[in-house]
XYZ file of C-alpha atoms in Angstrom:
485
model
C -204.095 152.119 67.360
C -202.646 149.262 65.457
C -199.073 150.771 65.554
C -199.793 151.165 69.500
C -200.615 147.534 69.849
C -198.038 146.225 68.103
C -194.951 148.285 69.837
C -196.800 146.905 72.802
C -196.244 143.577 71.694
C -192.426 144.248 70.505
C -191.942 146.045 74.323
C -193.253 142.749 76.304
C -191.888 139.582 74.274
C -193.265 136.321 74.978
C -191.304 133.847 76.992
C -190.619 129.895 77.688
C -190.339 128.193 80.763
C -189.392 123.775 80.963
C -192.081 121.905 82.955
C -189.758 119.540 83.992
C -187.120 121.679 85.560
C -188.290 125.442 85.443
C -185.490 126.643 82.660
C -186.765 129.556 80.786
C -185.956 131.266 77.362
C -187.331 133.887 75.368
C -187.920 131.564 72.355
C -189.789 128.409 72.202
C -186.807 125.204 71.348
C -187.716 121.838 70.890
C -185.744 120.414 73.462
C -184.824 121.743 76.903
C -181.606 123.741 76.987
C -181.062 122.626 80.920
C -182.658 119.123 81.620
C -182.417 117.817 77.809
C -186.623 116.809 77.976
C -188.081 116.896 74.276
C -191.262 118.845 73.911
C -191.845 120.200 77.647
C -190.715 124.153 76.341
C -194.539 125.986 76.814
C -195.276 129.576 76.376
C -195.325 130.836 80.074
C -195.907 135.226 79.857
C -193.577 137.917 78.863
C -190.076 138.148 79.441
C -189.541 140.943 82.286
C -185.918 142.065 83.101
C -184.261 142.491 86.271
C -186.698 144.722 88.463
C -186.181 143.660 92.045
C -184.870 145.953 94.549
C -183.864 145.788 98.233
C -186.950 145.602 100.704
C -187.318 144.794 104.359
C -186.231 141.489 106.176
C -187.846 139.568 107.776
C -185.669 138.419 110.380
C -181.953 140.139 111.260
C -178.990 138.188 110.522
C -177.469 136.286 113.297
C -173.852 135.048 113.744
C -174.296 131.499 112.959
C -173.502 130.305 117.051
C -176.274 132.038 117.720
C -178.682 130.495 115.799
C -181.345 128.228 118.097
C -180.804 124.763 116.470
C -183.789 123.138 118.980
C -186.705 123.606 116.336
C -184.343 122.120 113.653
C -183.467 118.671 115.480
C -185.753 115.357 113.958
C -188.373 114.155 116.279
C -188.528 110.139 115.694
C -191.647 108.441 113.834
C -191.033 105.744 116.588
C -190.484 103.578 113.559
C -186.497 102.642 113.838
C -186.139 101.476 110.352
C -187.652 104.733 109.169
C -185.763 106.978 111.690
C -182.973 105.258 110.243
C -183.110 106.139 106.555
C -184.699 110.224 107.581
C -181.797 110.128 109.120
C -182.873 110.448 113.291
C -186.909 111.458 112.287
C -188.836 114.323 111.489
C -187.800 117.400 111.354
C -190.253 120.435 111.986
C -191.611 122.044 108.855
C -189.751 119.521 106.668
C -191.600 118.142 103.209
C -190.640 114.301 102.447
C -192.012 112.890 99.078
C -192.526 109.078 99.246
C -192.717 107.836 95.932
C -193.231 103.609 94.743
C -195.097 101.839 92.851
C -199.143 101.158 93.165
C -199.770 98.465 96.100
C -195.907 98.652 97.521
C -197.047 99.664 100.738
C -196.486 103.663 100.956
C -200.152 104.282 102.403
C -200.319 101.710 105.088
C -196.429 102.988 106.040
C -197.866 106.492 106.703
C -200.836 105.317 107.887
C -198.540 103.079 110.799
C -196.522 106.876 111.085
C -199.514 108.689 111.897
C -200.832 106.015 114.046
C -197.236 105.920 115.831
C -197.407 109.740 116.497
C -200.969 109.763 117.630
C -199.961 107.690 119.999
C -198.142 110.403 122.103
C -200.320 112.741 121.935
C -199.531 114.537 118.845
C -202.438 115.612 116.381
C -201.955 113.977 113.124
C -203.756 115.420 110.249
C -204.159 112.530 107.212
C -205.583 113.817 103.593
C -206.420 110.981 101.688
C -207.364 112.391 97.762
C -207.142 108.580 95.928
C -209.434 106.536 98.613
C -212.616 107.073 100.426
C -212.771 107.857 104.326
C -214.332 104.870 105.013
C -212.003 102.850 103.100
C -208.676 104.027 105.072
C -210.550 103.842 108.223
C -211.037 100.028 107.341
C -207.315 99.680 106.776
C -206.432 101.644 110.222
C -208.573 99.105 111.923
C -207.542 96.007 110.515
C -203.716 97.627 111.038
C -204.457 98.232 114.621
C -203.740 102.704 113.686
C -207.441 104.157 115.331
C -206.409 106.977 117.516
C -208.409 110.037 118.696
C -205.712 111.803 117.763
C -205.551 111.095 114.360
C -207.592 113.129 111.697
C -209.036 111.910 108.321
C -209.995 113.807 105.404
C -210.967 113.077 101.888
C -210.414 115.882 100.114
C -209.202 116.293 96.325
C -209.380 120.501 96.478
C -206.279 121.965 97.276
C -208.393 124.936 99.034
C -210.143 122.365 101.062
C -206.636 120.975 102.522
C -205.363 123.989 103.716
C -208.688 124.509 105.236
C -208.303 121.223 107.408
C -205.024 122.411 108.100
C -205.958 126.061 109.905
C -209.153 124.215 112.091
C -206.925 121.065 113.035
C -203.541 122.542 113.469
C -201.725 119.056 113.108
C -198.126 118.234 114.383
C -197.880 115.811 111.760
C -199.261 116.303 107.968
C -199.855 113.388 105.212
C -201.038 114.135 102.054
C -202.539 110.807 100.010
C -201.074 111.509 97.202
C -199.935 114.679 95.792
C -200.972 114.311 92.247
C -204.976 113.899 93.301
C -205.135 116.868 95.111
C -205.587 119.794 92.550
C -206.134 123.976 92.699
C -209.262 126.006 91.569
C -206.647 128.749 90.786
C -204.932 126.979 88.186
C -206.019 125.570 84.945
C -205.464 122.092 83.982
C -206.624 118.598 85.654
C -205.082 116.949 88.800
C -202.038 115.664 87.708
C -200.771 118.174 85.420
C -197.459 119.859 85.489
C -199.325 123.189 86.893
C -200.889 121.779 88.794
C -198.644 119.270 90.802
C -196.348 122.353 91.061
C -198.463 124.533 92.505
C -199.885 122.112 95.078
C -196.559 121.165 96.407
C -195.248 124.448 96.881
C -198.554 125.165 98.871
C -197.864 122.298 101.022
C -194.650 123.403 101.541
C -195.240 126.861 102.096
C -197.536 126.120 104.896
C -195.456 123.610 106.320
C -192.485 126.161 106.489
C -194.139 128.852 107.876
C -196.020 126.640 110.366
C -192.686 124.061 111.274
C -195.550 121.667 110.025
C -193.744 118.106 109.196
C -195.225 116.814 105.824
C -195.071 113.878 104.007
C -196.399 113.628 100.408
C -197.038 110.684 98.617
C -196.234 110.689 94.773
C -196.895 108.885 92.195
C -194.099 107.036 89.592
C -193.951 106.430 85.908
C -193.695 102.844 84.162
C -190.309 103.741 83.885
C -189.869 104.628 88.156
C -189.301 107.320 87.628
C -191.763 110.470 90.359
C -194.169 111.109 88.135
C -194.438 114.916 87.685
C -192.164 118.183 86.716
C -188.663 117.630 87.701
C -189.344 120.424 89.927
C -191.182 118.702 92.233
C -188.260 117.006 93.662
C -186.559 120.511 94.255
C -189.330 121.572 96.092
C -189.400 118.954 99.108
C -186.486 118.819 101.286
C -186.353 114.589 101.712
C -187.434 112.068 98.508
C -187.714 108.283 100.023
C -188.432 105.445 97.393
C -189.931 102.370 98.306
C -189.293 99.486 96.672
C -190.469 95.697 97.055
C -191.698 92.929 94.322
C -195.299 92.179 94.358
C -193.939 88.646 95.162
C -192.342 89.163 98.136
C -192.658 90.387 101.587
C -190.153 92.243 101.934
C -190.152 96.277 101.711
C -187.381 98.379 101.021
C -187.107 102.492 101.882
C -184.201 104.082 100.393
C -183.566 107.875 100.553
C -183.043 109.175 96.834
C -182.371 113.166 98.593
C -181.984 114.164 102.092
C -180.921 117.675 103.419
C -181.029 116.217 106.799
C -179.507 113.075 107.032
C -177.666 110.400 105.012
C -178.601 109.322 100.982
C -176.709 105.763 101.818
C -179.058 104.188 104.177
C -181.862 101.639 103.342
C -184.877 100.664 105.553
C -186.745 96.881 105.511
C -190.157 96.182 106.332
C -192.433 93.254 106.377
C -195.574 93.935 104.530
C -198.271 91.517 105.693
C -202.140 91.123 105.652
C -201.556 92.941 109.474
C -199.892 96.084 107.880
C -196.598 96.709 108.030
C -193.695 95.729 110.374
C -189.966 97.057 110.172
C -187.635 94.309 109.794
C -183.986 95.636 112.048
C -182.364 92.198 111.321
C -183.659 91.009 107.976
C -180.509 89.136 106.702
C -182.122 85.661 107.440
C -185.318 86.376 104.916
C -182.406 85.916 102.033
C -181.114 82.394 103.355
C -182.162 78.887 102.786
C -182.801 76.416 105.097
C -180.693 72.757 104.498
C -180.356 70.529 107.051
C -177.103 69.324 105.027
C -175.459 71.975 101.996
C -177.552 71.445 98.607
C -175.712 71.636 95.028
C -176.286 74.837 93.576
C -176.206 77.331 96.356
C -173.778 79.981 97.693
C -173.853 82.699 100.018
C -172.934 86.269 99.397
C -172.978 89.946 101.871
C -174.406 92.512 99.940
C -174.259 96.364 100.675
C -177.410 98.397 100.831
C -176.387 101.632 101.087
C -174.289 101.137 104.405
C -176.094 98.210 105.391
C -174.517 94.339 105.137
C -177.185 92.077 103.921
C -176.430 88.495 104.027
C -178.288 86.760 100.766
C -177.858 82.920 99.203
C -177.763 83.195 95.072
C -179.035 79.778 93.569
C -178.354 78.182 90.599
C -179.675 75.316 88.528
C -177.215 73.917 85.363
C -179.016 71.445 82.869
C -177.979 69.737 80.247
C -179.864 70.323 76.615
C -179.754 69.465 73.316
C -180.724 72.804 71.836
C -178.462 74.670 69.872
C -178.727 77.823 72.199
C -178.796 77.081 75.546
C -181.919 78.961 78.066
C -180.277 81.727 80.259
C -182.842 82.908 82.909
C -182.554 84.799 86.069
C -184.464 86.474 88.746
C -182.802 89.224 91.067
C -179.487 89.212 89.198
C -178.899 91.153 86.036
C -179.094 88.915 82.879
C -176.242 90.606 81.718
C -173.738 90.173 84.437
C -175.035 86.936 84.666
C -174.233 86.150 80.928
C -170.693 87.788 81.515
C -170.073 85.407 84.530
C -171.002 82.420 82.423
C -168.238 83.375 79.670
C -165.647 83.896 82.471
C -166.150 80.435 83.561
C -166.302 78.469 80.494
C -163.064 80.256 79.326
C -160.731 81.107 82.451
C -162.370 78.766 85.053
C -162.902 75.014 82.485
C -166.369 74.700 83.231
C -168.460 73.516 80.226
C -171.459 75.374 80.190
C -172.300 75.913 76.151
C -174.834 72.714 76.123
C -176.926 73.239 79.069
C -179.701 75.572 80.347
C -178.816 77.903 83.311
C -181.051 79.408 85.495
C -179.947 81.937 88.275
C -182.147 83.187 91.049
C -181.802 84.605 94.582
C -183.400 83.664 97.648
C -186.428 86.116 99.530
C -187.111 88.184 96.571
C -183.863 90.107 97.068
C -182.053 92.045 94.351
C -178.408 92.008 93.478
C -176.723 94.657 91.617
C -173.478 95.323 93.188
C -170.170 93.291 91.187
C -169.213 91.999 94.660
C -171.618 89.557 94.062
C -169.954 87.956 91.154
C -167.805 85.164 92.613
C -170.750 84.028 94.487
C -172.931 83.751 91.577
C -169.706 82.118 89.577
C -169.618 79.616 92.278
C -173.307 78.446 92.251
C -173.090 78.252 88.963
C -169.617 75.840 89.434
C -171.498 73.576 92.423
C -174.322 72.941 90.230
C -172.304 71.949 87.276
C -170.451 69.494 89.620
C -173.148 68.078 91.700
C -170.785 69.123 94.796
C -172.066 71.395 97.140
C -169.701 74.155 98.627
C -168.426 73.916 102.491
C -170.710 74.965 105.060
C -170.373 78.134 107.017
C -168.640 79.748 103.631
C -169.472 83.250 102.004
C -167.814 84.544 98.998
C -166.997 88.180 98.341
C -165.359 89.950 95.015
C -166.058 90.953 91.850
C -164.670 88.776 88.380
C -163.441 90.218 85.467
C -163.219 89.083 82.280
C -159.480 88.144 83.011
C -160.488 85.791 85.262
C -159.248 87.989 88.177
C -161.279 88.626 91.381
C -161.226 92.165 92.027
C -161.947 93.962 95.194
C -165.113 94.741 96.810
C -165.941 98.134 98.627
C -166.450 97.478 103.115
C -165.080 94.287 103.373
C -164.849 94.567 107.290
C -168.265 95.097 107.546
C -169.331 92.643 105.368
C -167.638 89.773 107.060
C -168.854 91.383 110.380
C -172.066 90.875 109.607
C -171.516 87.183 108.340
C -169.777 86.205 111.363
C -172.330 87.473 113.221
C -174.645 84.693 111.941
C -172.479 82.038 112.168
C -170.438 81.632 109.110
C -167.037 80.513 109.687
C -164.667 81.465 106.197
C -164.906 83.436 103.347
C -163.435 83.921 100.140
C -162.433 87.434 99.467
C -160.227 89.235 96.694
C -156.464 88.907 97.103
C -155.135 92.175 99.274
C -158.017 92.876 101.002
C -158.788 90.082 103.826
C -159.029 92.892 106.722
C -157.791 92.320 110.201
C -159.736 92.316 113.628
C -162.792 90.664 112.514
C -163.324 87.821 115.022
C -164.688 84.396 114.420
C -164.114 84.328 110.657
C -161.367 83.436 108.345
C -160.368 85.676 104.938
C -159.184 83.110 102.228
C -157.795 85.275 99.579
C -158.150 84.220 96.090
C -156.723 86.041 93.059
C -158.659 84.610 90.181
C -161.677 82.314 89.966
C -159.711 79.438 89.453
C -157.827 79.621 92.567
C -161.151 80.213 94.077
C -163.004 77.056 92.886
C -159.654 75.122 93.953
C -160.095 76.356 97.257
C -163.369 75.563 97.518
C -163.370 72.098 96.119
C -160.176 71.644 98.396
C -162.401 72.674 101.809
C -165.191 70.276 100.408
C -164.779 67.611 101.877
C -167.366 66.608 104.804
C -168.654 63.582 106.655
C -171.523 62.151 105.148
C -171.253 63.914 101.727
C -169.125 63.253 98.807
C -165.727 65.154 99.109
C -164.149 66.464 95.970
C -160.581 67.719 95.045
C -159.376 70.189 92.777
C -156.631 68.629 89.869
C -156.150 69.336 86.252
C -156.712 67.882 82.876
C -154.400 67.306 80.262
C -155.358 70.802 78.781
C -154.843 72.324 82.391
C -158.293 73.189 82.988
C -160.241 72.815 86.423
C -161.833 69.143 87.046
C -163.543 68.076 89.809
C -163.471 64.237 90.927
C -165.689 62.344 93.592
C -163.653 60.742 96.016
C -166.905 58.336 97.759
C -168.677 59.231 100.545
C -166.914 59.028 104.207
């Protein structure tokens, strides 16, 4: 009997399967041979060889013009800014994950979708695992979403769900949130790798056989990362991330994966005590308003995704007797910041190594993009000087550490969108001031210096001290007051 048992156990070896991404092995490793994850090879049943064979269809193929594309085009969420990152709306028996941090705004979003849908008529089926019924029913209220359309459940059994889902037969499905929802049929808490796994492909196998829309909400790590097996983001067809500062208003929905529209478009939203409001135009949250140009201040277009976003950087310069000088910024990288700093003390003459500099943008707004740089370089330059820059002037490029302004990607676009709120020039990289764009005027620069003469040049303005650009005996940059006019 003992022999028997253990040719059994030689016949059916044990194998390994990744949490995070589903590779599988026939010997436990360390590390993950696909996605590289340390310690997420577990033991997950024997190895089996090939054994499947041909069986029926379920539907004949079709030549490809025949297929009926009707029950594959989005229906809209009624939402625009929404539509406009899902890439048109919904599409029947599609799975979207919306992931963010806690308090961003993902529940009252979906809660404003359902209510949307409702609306018209269609029955709208929203799972809430995390809160109470009573406590989302207070938030549809105070956000204006009661509809007799829309169905609430709090359920955390994954059983329970797809029981809600068979007596209400929604056209729309939300699921509050995907890692608080668990299975009887699969060991481990709510949360788990199992488990997570196995509730999202139940989701989604009901919403595919069903042409069900669903939207999931997940959860993220402290990193920002979805929280969850890797798998997880295979599974859904659409993964939106929202993203805001607790600080700020502003809301931003960015598509991560999309099998039915664009990856390269970006959503705004106002999140306010009433809920939530999309924002279509929300390049003047990022702008100042001076009666007369302030010291310290320029004005950049940055590209979200496809999307022009017109945004004022600030900067403060200060002189101080410490040794090493304070560097601080907020929605600019300290690093490129840092980098910008060295470019102008060595290429552009302005003394910087005995005075604090802080670096900040207006509205909460982020910038990451290099085509940001010569703005920042020139805040940086107005505040050093006391001078502010010219009215009605944007700057565009990235700076290297040559001093050089390089190009910046949709340069068209960019100054469309800046001439459509009233600024009149802008500085852009030598070689690529485009043509056709009405009611603005492309001064091209080819390093920073050139740039902060033709600045300090276009300076000059009634009621304000005008400045001109000359040079030292060591042939750097200075800037001199010539009195007010």
């Amino acid at each position: 009997m003992a022999t028997s048992k253990a040719a059994s156990s030689k016949a059916t070896p044990r194998g390994y399967r990744c949490a995070e991404c589903g590779w599988t092995t026939a010997k436990w490793v360390g590390r993950c041979g696909e996605c590289q994850a340390w310690g997420s090879v577990e033991e997950s049943g024997p190895v089996s060889g090939p054994r499947t064979t041909a069986g029926p269809v379920t539907a004949a193929a079709r030549p490809i013009a025949d297929v009926d594309v009707e029950t594959a085009r989005a229906k809209p969420t009624r939402i625009g800014e929404l539509d406009r990152v899902l890439g048109g709306g919904l599409v029947p028996g599609a799975v979207v994950l919306m992931a963010g941090e806690p308090g961003v705004g993902k529940s009252t979003l979906l809660l404003e979708v359902a209510s949307k849908c409702a609306r018209i008529g269609s029955r709208t089926l929203y799972v809430t695992a995390e809160e109470s019924a009573g406590q989302v029913r207070l938030r549809a209220e105070r956000v204006g979403a009661l509809n007799e359309h829309l169905y609430l459940a709090a359920e955390t059994d994954l059983g329970a769900l797809l029981g809600h889902v068979d007596a209400v037969r929604p056209h729309l499905l939300i699921v509050d949130s995907v890692q608080t929802v668990a299975s009887s049929q699969v060991d481990g808490s709510a949360g788990g790798v199992g488990q997570v796994r196995e509730v999202a492909a139940a989701v989604t196998r009901v919403a595919k056989e069903r042409g069900i829309p669903t939207v999931l909400v997940g959860h993220v790590t402290k990193d920002g990362s979805i929280a969850g097996p890797r798998a997880l983001e295979h599974l859904v067809d659409v993964v939106l991330q929202v993203e805001g500062d607790r600080s700020s208003r502003l809301r931003m929905v960015r598509a991560v994966k999309n099998r039915y529209g664009p990856t390269d478009e970006v959503g705004c939203f106002d999140l306010g005590e009433s809920g939530i409001v999309e924002l279509p135009d929300p390049s003047g949250l990022f702008l100042s308003r001076h009666s007369f140009p302030v010291p310290g201040t320029a004005v950049t277009v940055a590209l979200e995704g496809r999307r022009p976003l017109v945004a004022e950087v600030q900067a403060l310069v200060a002189p101080t007797p410490a040794s090493n000088p304070r560097r601080a910024t907020s929605g600019v990288e300290a690093s490129r910041v840092a980098m910008i700093l060295a470019v102008l003390e060595r290429r552009g003459g302005v003394r910087l190594r005995d005075a604090d500099t802080y670096v900040a943008t207006v509205g909460g707004v982020r910038l990451t993009e290099p085509a940001t740089d010569l703005a920042i370089a020139l805040a940086v330059t107005s505040s050093v000087r006391d001078l502010p820059l010219p009215k009605g002037i944007i700057a565009l490029g990235e700076v290297g550490l040559a001093g050089e302004v390089r190009p910046a990607a949709g340069i068209a676009r960019r100054l469309g969108e800046a001439a459509r709120l009233g600024f009149t020039r802008a500085l852009v990289p030598l070689g690529t001031e485009p043509a056709g764009v009405p009611g603005i005027v492309a001064i091209p620069v080819p390093d920073i210096e050139t740039a902060l003469r033709a600045v300090m040049n276009t300076a000059e303005a009634p009621g304000r001290a005008a400045a001109r650009a000359t040079a030292d005996a060591d042939g750097r940059l200075q800037l001199i007051t010539t009195g007010d006019h």
